[in-house]
Amino acid sequence: MSARRTSILEAAARVIAQRGIRGLRVEELAEEAGVSTSLIYYHFRDRTGLIARTLDFINTRAEHYTQPTADPATDPRGHLEEMLLLELQDTPAIVENSTAWGELRSAAVFQPELRDQLRTTTDSWNDYTSDLIHRAQQTGRATPDISPDDAAHRLTALVEGLSKRWLSGTLTLERARQLLRGAITAELGP
């Protein structure tokens, strides 16, 4: 990806996190990114294409900051716990990413063109989480009588909900992380 394209996507994520998706104006984004509006249209065709690529960018960024140290092959439960808890960190990049992700998810209620891409991304996250739970069951680190798919959906949805509550100031980060740890234990066993 070109440096200009990356700077546009970084600026788009920042603008969405600060002003919401409805506040994303191509002219203002061009100013924020330090490029012309024609360059934005050249790279992304239209606002819909820009939003779709920004969602991809946000997802890719999240994959980088949620890289646990625990090896998924030898410690799938530890990897899972770290991966989910890394979504709740008070660093500028994660706050921006989580805020933008929540905004894009909320916007999909009114903008159906976002739904397929969000579904694909969410399904990928759920599938990976389910696979880790299944592997944890095989190693005896998760109760065998739960559905990995169901537990994965509940845990990833909880992460998103806790993130929104923390970012909106209705829950402290410490409490959000504590609740997530408790939910992991409730889902997978001690």
PDB file of C-alpha atoms in Angstrom:
ATOM      1  CA  MET A   1       0.000   0.000   0.000  1.00  0.00           C
ATOM      2  CA  SER A   2       1.345   3.438  -0.894  1.00  0.00           C
ATOM      3  CA  ALA A   3       2.300   5.901   1.830  1.00  0.00           C
ATOM      4  CA  ARG A   4      -0.348   8.357   0.588  1.00  0.00           C
ATOM      5  CA  ARG A   5      -3.077   5.724   0.671  1.00  0.00           C
ATOM      6  CA  THR A   6      -2.017   4.712   4.191  1.00  0.00           C
ATOM      7  CA  SER A   7      -2.039   8.324   5.398  1.00  0.00           C
ATOM      8  CA  ILE A   8      -5.538   8.779   3.968  1.00  0.00           C
ATOM      9  CA  LEU A   9      -6.776   5.655   5.748  1.00  0.00           C
ATOM     10  CA  GLU A  10      -5.122   6.721   9.001  1.00  0.00           C
ATOM     11  CA  ALA A  11      -6.823  10.102   8.703  1.00  0.00           C
ATOM     12  CA  ALA A  12     -10.175   8.460   7.863  1.00  0.00           C
ATOM     13  CA  ALA A  13      -9.980   6.232  10.951  1.00  0.00           C
ATOM     14  CA  ARG A  14      -9.099   9.287  13.047  1.00  0.00           C
ATOM     15  CA  VAL A  15     -11.974  11.346  11.620  1.00  0.00           C
ATOM     16  CA  ILE A  16     -14.490   8.532  12.109  1.00  0.00           C
ATOM     17  CA  ALA A  17     -13.305   8.070  15.700  1.00  0.00           C
ATOM     18  CA  GLN A  18     -13.562  11.822  16.391  1.00  0.00           C
ATOM     19  CA  ARG A  19     -16.680  12.824  14.444  1.00  0.00           C
ATOM     20  CA  GLY A  20     -18.489   9.626  13.585  1.00  0.00           C
ATOM     21  CA  ILE A  21     -19.175   8.197  10.168  1.00  0.00           C
ATOM     22  CA  ARG A  22     -21.714  10.904   9.409  1.00  0.00           C
ATOM     23  CA  GLY A  23     -18.987  13.452  10.109  1.00  0.00           C
ATOM     24  CA  LEU A  24     -16.686  11.971   7.478  1.00  0.00           C
ATOM     25  CA  ARG A  25     -16.635  14.569   4.707  1.00  0.00           C
ATOM     26  CA  VAL A  26     -14.226  13.943   1.851  1.00  0.00           C
ATOM     27  CA  GLU A  27     -13.181  17.606   1.733  1.00  0.00           C
ATOM     28  CA  GLU A  28     -12.379  17.657   5.451  1.00  0.00           C
ATOM     29  CA  LEU A  29     -10.634  14.290   5.207  1.00  0.00           C
ATOM     30  CA  ALA A  30      -8.447  15.625   2.402  1.00  0.00           C
ATOM     31  CA  GLU A  31      -7.426  18.515   4.635  1.00  0.00           C
ATOM     32  CA  GLU A  32      -6.782  16.166   7.586  1.00  0.00           C
ATOM     33  CA  ALA A  33      -4.655  13.862   5.414  1.00  0.00           C
ATOM     34  CA  GLY A  34      -2.898  16.711   3.632  1.00  0.00           C
ATOM     35  CA  VAL A  35      -3.984  15.571   0.164  1.00  0.00           C
ATOM     36  CA  SER A  36      -6.402  16.708  -2.524  1.00  0.00           C
ATOM     37  CA  THR A  37      -9.965  15.431  -2.732  1.00  0.00           C
ATOM     38  CA  SER A  38      -9.216  14.175  -6.235  1.00  0.00           C
ATOM     39  CA  LEU A  39      -6.482  11.926  -4.808  1.00  0.00           C
ATOM     40  CA  ILE A  40      -8.990  10.419  -2.366  1.00  0.00           C
ATOM     41  CA  TYR A  41     -11.402   9.734  -5.206  1.00  0.00           C
ATOM     42  CA  TYR A  42      -8.548   8.322  -7.295  1.00  0.00           C
ATOM     43  CA  HIS A  43      -7.629   5.798  -4.574  1.00  0.00           C
ATOM     44  CA  PHE A  44     -11.128   4.956  -3.290  1.00  0.00           C
ATOM     45  CA  ARG A  45     -13.557   5.842  -6.115  1.00  0.00           C
ATOM     46  CA  ASP A  46     -16.250   7.199  -3.777  1.00  0.00           C
ATOM     47  CA  ARG A  47     -17.173   7.675  -0.110  1.00  0.00           C
ATOM     48  CA  THR A  48     -18.532   4.121   0.110  1.00  0.00           C
ATOM     49  CA  GLY A  49     -15.237   2.714  -1.185  1.00  0.00           C
ATOM     50  CA  LEU A  50     -13.348   4.885   1.275  1.00  0.00           C
ATOM     51  CA  ILE A  51     -15.428   3.630   4.194  1.00  0.00           C
ATOM     52  CA  ALA A  52     -15.017  -0.004   3.100  1.00  0.00           C
ATOM     53  CA  ARG A  53     -11.224   0.336   2.840  1.00  0.00           C
ATOM     54  CA  THR A  54     -11.123   2.169   6.183  1.00  0.00           C
ATOM     55  CA  LEU A  55     -12.903  -0.758   7.806  1.00  0.00           C
ATOM     56  CA  ASP A  56     -10.300  -3.109   6.304  1.00  0.00           C
ATOM     57  CA  PHE A  57      -7.550  -0.822   7.588  1.00  0.00           C
ATOM     58  CA  ILE A  58      -9.019  -0.753  11.105  1.00  0.00           C
ATOM     59  CA  ASN A  59      -9.291  -4.549  11.142  1.00  0.00           C
ATOM     60  CA  THR A  60      -5.702  -4.989   9.997  1.00  0.00           C
ATOM     61  CA  ARG A  61      -4.506  -2.565  12.642  1.00  0.00           C
ATOM     62  CA  ALA A  62      -6.433  -4.473  15.312  1.00  0.00           C
ATOM     63  CA  GLU A  63      -4.769  -7.735  14.266  1.00  0.00           C
ATOM     64  CA  HIS A  64      -1.393  -6.145  15.002  1.00  0.00           C
ATOM     65  CA  TYR A  65      -2.166  -4.887  18.494  1.00  0.00           C
ATOM     66  CA  THR A  66      -3.985  -8.037  19.550  1.00  0.00           C
ATOM     67  CA  GLN A  67      -1.042 -10.392  19.002  1.00  0.00           C
ATOM     68  CA  PRO A  68      -0.761 -12.365  22.251  1.00  0.00           C
ATOM     69  CA  THR A  69       2.519 -13.748  23.514  1.00  0.00           C
ATOM     70  CA  ALA A  70       0.922 -17.107  24.348  1.00  0.00           C
ATOM     71  CA  ASP A  71       1.365 -19.658  21.565  1.00  0.00           C
ATOM     72  CA  PRO A  72      -2.035 -20.765  20.210  1.00  0.00           C
ATOM     73  CA  ALA A  73      -0.656 -24.242  19.489  1.00  0.00           C
ATOM     74  CA  THR A  74       0.519 -24.920  23.034  1.00  0.00           C
ATOM     75  CA  ASP A  75      -1.679 -22.565  25.084  1.00  0.00           C
ATOM     76  CA  PRO A  76      -4.884 -21.822  23.158  1.00  0.00           C
ATOM     77  CA  ARG A  77      -6.752 -20.594  26.239  1.00  0.00           C
ATOM     78  CA  GLY A  78      -3.952 -18.262  27.260  1.00  0.00           C
ATOM     79  CA  HIS A  79      -3.778 -16.981  23.692  1.00  0.00           C
ATOM     80  CA  LEU A  80      -7.544 -16.410  23.669  1.00  0.00           C
ATOM     81  CA  GLU A  81      -7.551 -14.577  26.986  1.00  0.00           C
ATOM     82  CA  GLU A  82      -4.691 -12.315  25.927  1.00  0.00           C
ATOM     83  CA  MET A  83      -6.237 -11.662  22.517  1.00  0.00           C
ATOM     84  CA  LEU A  84      -9.551 -10.559  24.017  1.00  0.00           C
ATOM     85  CA  LEU A  85      -7.997  -8.494  26.813  1.00  0.00           C
ATOM     86  CA  LEU A  86      -5.694  -6.719  24.346  1.00  0.00           C
ATOM     87  CA  GLU A  87      -8.826  -5.211  22.793  1.00  0.00           C
ATOM     88  CA  LEU A  88      -9.243  -3.224  26.024  1.00  0.00           C
ATOM     89  CA  GLN A  89      -6.157  -1.025  26.328  1.00  0.00           C
ATOM     90  CA  ASP A  90      -5.898   2.684  26.998  1.00  0.00           C
ATOM     91  CA  THR A  91      -3.513   3.584  24.194  1.00  0.00           C
ATOM     92  CA  PRO A  92      -4.316   6.195  21.536  1.00  0.00           C
ATOM     93  CA  ALA A  93      -4.262   3.745  18.612  1.00  0.00           C
ATOM     94  CA  ILE A  94      -6.532   1.238  20.333  1.00  0.00           C
ATOM     95  CA  VAL A  95      -8.947   3.887  21.589  1.00  0.00           C
ATOM     96  CA  GLU A  96      -9.133   5.329  18.073  1.00  0.00           C
ATOM     97  CA  ASN A  97      -9.545   1.909  16.471  1.00  0.00           C
ATOM     98  CA  SER A  98     -12.192   0.751  18.955  1.00  0.00           C
ATOM     99  CA  THR A  99     -14.118   4.005  18.664  1.00  0.00           C
ATOM    100  CA  ALA A 100     -14.068   3.866  14.861  1.00  0.00           C
ATOM    101  CA  TRP A 101     -15.052   0.166  14.876  1.00  0.00           C
ATOM    102  CA  GLY A 102     -17.996   0.881  17.182  1.00  0.00           C
ATOM    103  CA  GLU A 103     -19.063   3.769  14.982  1.00  0.00           C
ATOM    104  CA  LEU A 104     -18.904   1.633  11.830  1.00  0.00           C
ATOM    105  CA  ARG A 105     -20.892  -1.135  13.543  1.00  0.00           C
ATOM    106  CA  SER A 106     -23.544   1.368  14.645  1.00  0.00           C
ATOM    107  CA  ALA A 107     -23.670   2.973  11.196  1.00  0.00           C
ATOM    108  CA  ALA A 108     -24.435  -0.415   9.629  1.00  0.00           C
ATOM    109  CA  VAL A 109     -27.884  -0.223  11.227  1.00  0.00           C
ATOM    110  CA  PHE A 110     -28.664   2.623   8.810  1.00  0.00           C
ATOM    111  CA  GLN A 111     -26.225   1.822   6.002  1.00  0.00           C
ATOM    112  CA  PRO A 112     -26.873  -1.711   4.767  1.00  0.00           C
ATOM    113  CA  GLU A 113     -23.875  -1.551   2.400  1.00  0.00           C
ATOM    114  CA  LEU A 114     -21.609  -1.950   5.464  1.00  0.00           C
ATOM    115  CA  ARG A 115     -23.295  -5.088   6.739  1.00  0.00           C
ATOM    116  CA  ASP A 116     -21.692  -7.741   4.521  1.00  0.00           C
ATOM    117  CA  GLN A 117     -18.203  -6.508   5.236  1.00  0.00           C
ATOM    118  CA  LEU A 118     -18.891  -6.274   8.979  1.00  0.00           C
ATOM    119  CA  ARG A 119     -20.433  -9.746   8.941  1.00  0.00           C
ATOM    120  CA  THR A 120     -17.379 -11.179   7.181  1.00  0.00           C
ATOM    121  CA  THR A 121     -15.000  -9.528   9.638  1.00  0.00           C
ATOM    122  CA  THR A 122     -17.059 -10.563  12.654  1.00  0.00           C
ATOM    123  CA  ASP A 123     -17.375 -14.127  11.349  1.00  0.00           C
ATOM    124  CA  SER A 124     -13.611 -14.326  10.944  1.00  0.00           C
ATOM    125  CA  TRP A 125     -13.051 -13.130  14.529  1.00  0.00           C
ATOM    126  CA  ASN A 126     -15.697 -15.532  15.843  1.00  0.00           C
ATOM    127  CA  ASP A 127     -14.263 -18.450  13.844  1.00  0.00           C
ATOM    128  CA  TYR A 128     -10.766 -17.843  15.194  1.00  0.00           C
ATOM    129  CA  THR A 129     -12.104 -17.497  18.744  1.00  0.00           C
ATOM    130  CA  SER A 130     -14.174 -20.671  18.345  1.00  0.00           C
ATOM    131  CA  ASP A 131     -11.135 -22.555  17.070  1.00  0.00           C
ATOM    132  CA  LEU A 132      -9.115 -21.456  20.108  1.00  0.00           C
ATOM    133  CA  ILE A 133     -11.916 -22.575  22.434  1.00  0.00           C
ATOM    134  CA  HIS A 134     -12.119 -25.928  20.669  1.00  0.00           C
ATOM    135  CA  ARG A 135      -8.346 -26.383  21.021  1.00  0.00           C
ATOM    136  CA  ALA A 136      -8.567 -25.377  24.676  1.00  0.00           C
ATOM    137  CA  GLN A 137     -11.188 -28.106  25.130  1.00  0.00           C
ATOM    138  CA  GLN A 138      -8.854 -30.640  23.508  1.00  0.00           C
ATOM    139  CA  THR A 139      -6.077 -29.722  25.947  1.00  0.00           C
ATOM    140  CA  GLY A 140      -8.399 -29.853  28.950  1.00  0.00           C
ATOM    141  CA  ARG A 141      -8.254 -26.067  29.504  1.00  0.00           C
ATOM    142  CA  ALA A 142     -11.936 -25.485  28.721  1.00  0.00           C
ATOM    143  CA  THR A 143     -15.023 -27.350  29.799  1.00  0.00           C
ATOM    144  CA  PRO A 144     -15.963 -29.943  27.185  1.00  0.00           C
ATOM    145  CA  ASP A 145     -19.726 -29.417  27.349  1.00  0.00           C
ATOM    146  CA  ILE A 146     -19.908 -25.941  25.796  1.00  0.00           C
ATOM    147  CA  SER A 147     -20.379 -25.043  22.162  1.00  0.00           C
ATOM    148  CA  PRO A 148     -17.193 -23.274  21.011  1.00  0.00           C
ATOM    149  CA  ASP A 149     -19.195 -21.329  18.408  1.00  0.00           C
ATOM    150  CA  ASP A 150     -21.747 -20.081  20.934  1.00  0.00           C
ATOM    151  CA  ALA A 151     -19.080 -19.171  23.489  1.00  0.00           C
ATOM    152  CA  ALA A 152     -17.083 -17.344  20.800  1.00  0.00           C
ATOM    153  CA  HIS A 153     -20.093 -15.241  19.816  1.00  0.00           C
ATOM    154  CA  ARG A 154     -20.850 -14.363  23.422  1.00  0.00           C
ATOM    155  CA  LEU A 155     -17.242 -13.441  24.227  1.00  0.00           C
ATOM    156  CA  THR A 156     -16.599 -11.315  21.141  1.00  0.00           C
ATOM    157  CA  ALA A 157     -19.936  -9.536  21.561  1.00  0.00           C
ATOM    158  CA  LEU A 158     -19.054  -8.892  25.195  1.00  0.00           C
ATOM    159  CA  VAL A 159     -15.704  -7.381  24.202  1.00  0.00           C
ATOM    160  CA  GLU A 160     -17.474  -4.985  21.845  1.00  0.00           C
ATOM    161  CA  GLY A 161     -20.065  -4.059  24.460  1.00  0.00           C
ATOM    162  CA  LEU A 162     -17.504  -3.562  27.217  1.00  0.00           C
ATOM    163  CA  SER A 163     -15.402  -1.478  24.865  1.00  0.00           C
ATOM    164  CA  LYS A 164     -18.340   0.806  24.075  1.00  0.00           C
ATOM    165  CA  ARG A 165     -19.179   1.204  27.759  1.00  0.00           C
ATOM    166  CA  TRP A 166     -15.563   1.952  28.636  1.00  0.00           C
ATOM    167  CA  LEU A 167     -15.111   4.407  25.761  1.00  0.00           C
ATOM    168  CA  SER A 168     -18.378   6.155  26.622  1.00  0.00           C
ATOM    169  CA  GLY A 169     -17.260   6.585  30.231  1.00  0.00           C
ATOM    170  CA  THR A 170     -19.898   4.381  31.831  1.00  0.00           C
ATOM    171  CA  LEU A 171     -17.372   1.747  32.897  1.00  0.00           C
ATOM    172  CA  THR A 172     -13.741   2.007  33.926  1.00  0.00           C
ATOM    173  CA  LEU A 173     -11.140   0.166  31.899  1.00  0.00           C
ATOM    174  CA  GLU A 174     -10.130  -1.837  34.972  1.00  0.00           C
ATOM    175  CA  ARG A 175     -13.739  -2.923  35.569  1.00  0.00           C
ATOM    176  CA  ALA A 176     -14.233  -3.806  31.882  1.00  0.00           C
ATOM    177  CA  ARG A 177     -11.137  -6.029  31.949  1.00  0.00           C
ATOM    178  CA  GLN A 178     -12.272  -7.596  35.240  1.00  0.00           C
ATOM    179  CA  LEU A 179     -15.705  -8.389  33.780  1.00  0.00           C
ATOM    180  CA  LEU A 180     -14.115  -9.888  30.672  1.00  0.00           C
ATOM    181  CA  ARG A 181     -11.848 -12.144  32.754  1.00  0.00           C
ATOM    182  CA  GLY A 182     -14.897 -13.290  34.726  1.00  0.00           C
ATOM    183  CA  ALA A 183     -16.831 -14.004  31.538  1.00  0.00           C
ATOM    184  CA  ILE A 184     -13.970 -16.084  30.133  1.00  0.00           C
ATOM    185  CA  THR A 185     -13.976 -18.163  33.308  1.00  0.00           C
ATOM    186  CA  ALA A 186     -17.784 -18.437  33.235  1.00  0.00           C
ATOM    187  CA  GLU A 187     -17.715 -19.570  29.594  1.00  0.00           C
ATOM    188  CA  LEU A 188     -14.709 -21.884  29.641  1.00  0.00           C
ATOM    189  CA  GLY A 189     -14.515 -22.990  33.251  1.00  0.00           C
ATOM    190  CA  PRO A 190     -11.753 -22.330  35.787  1.00  0.00           C
TER     191      PRO A 190
END
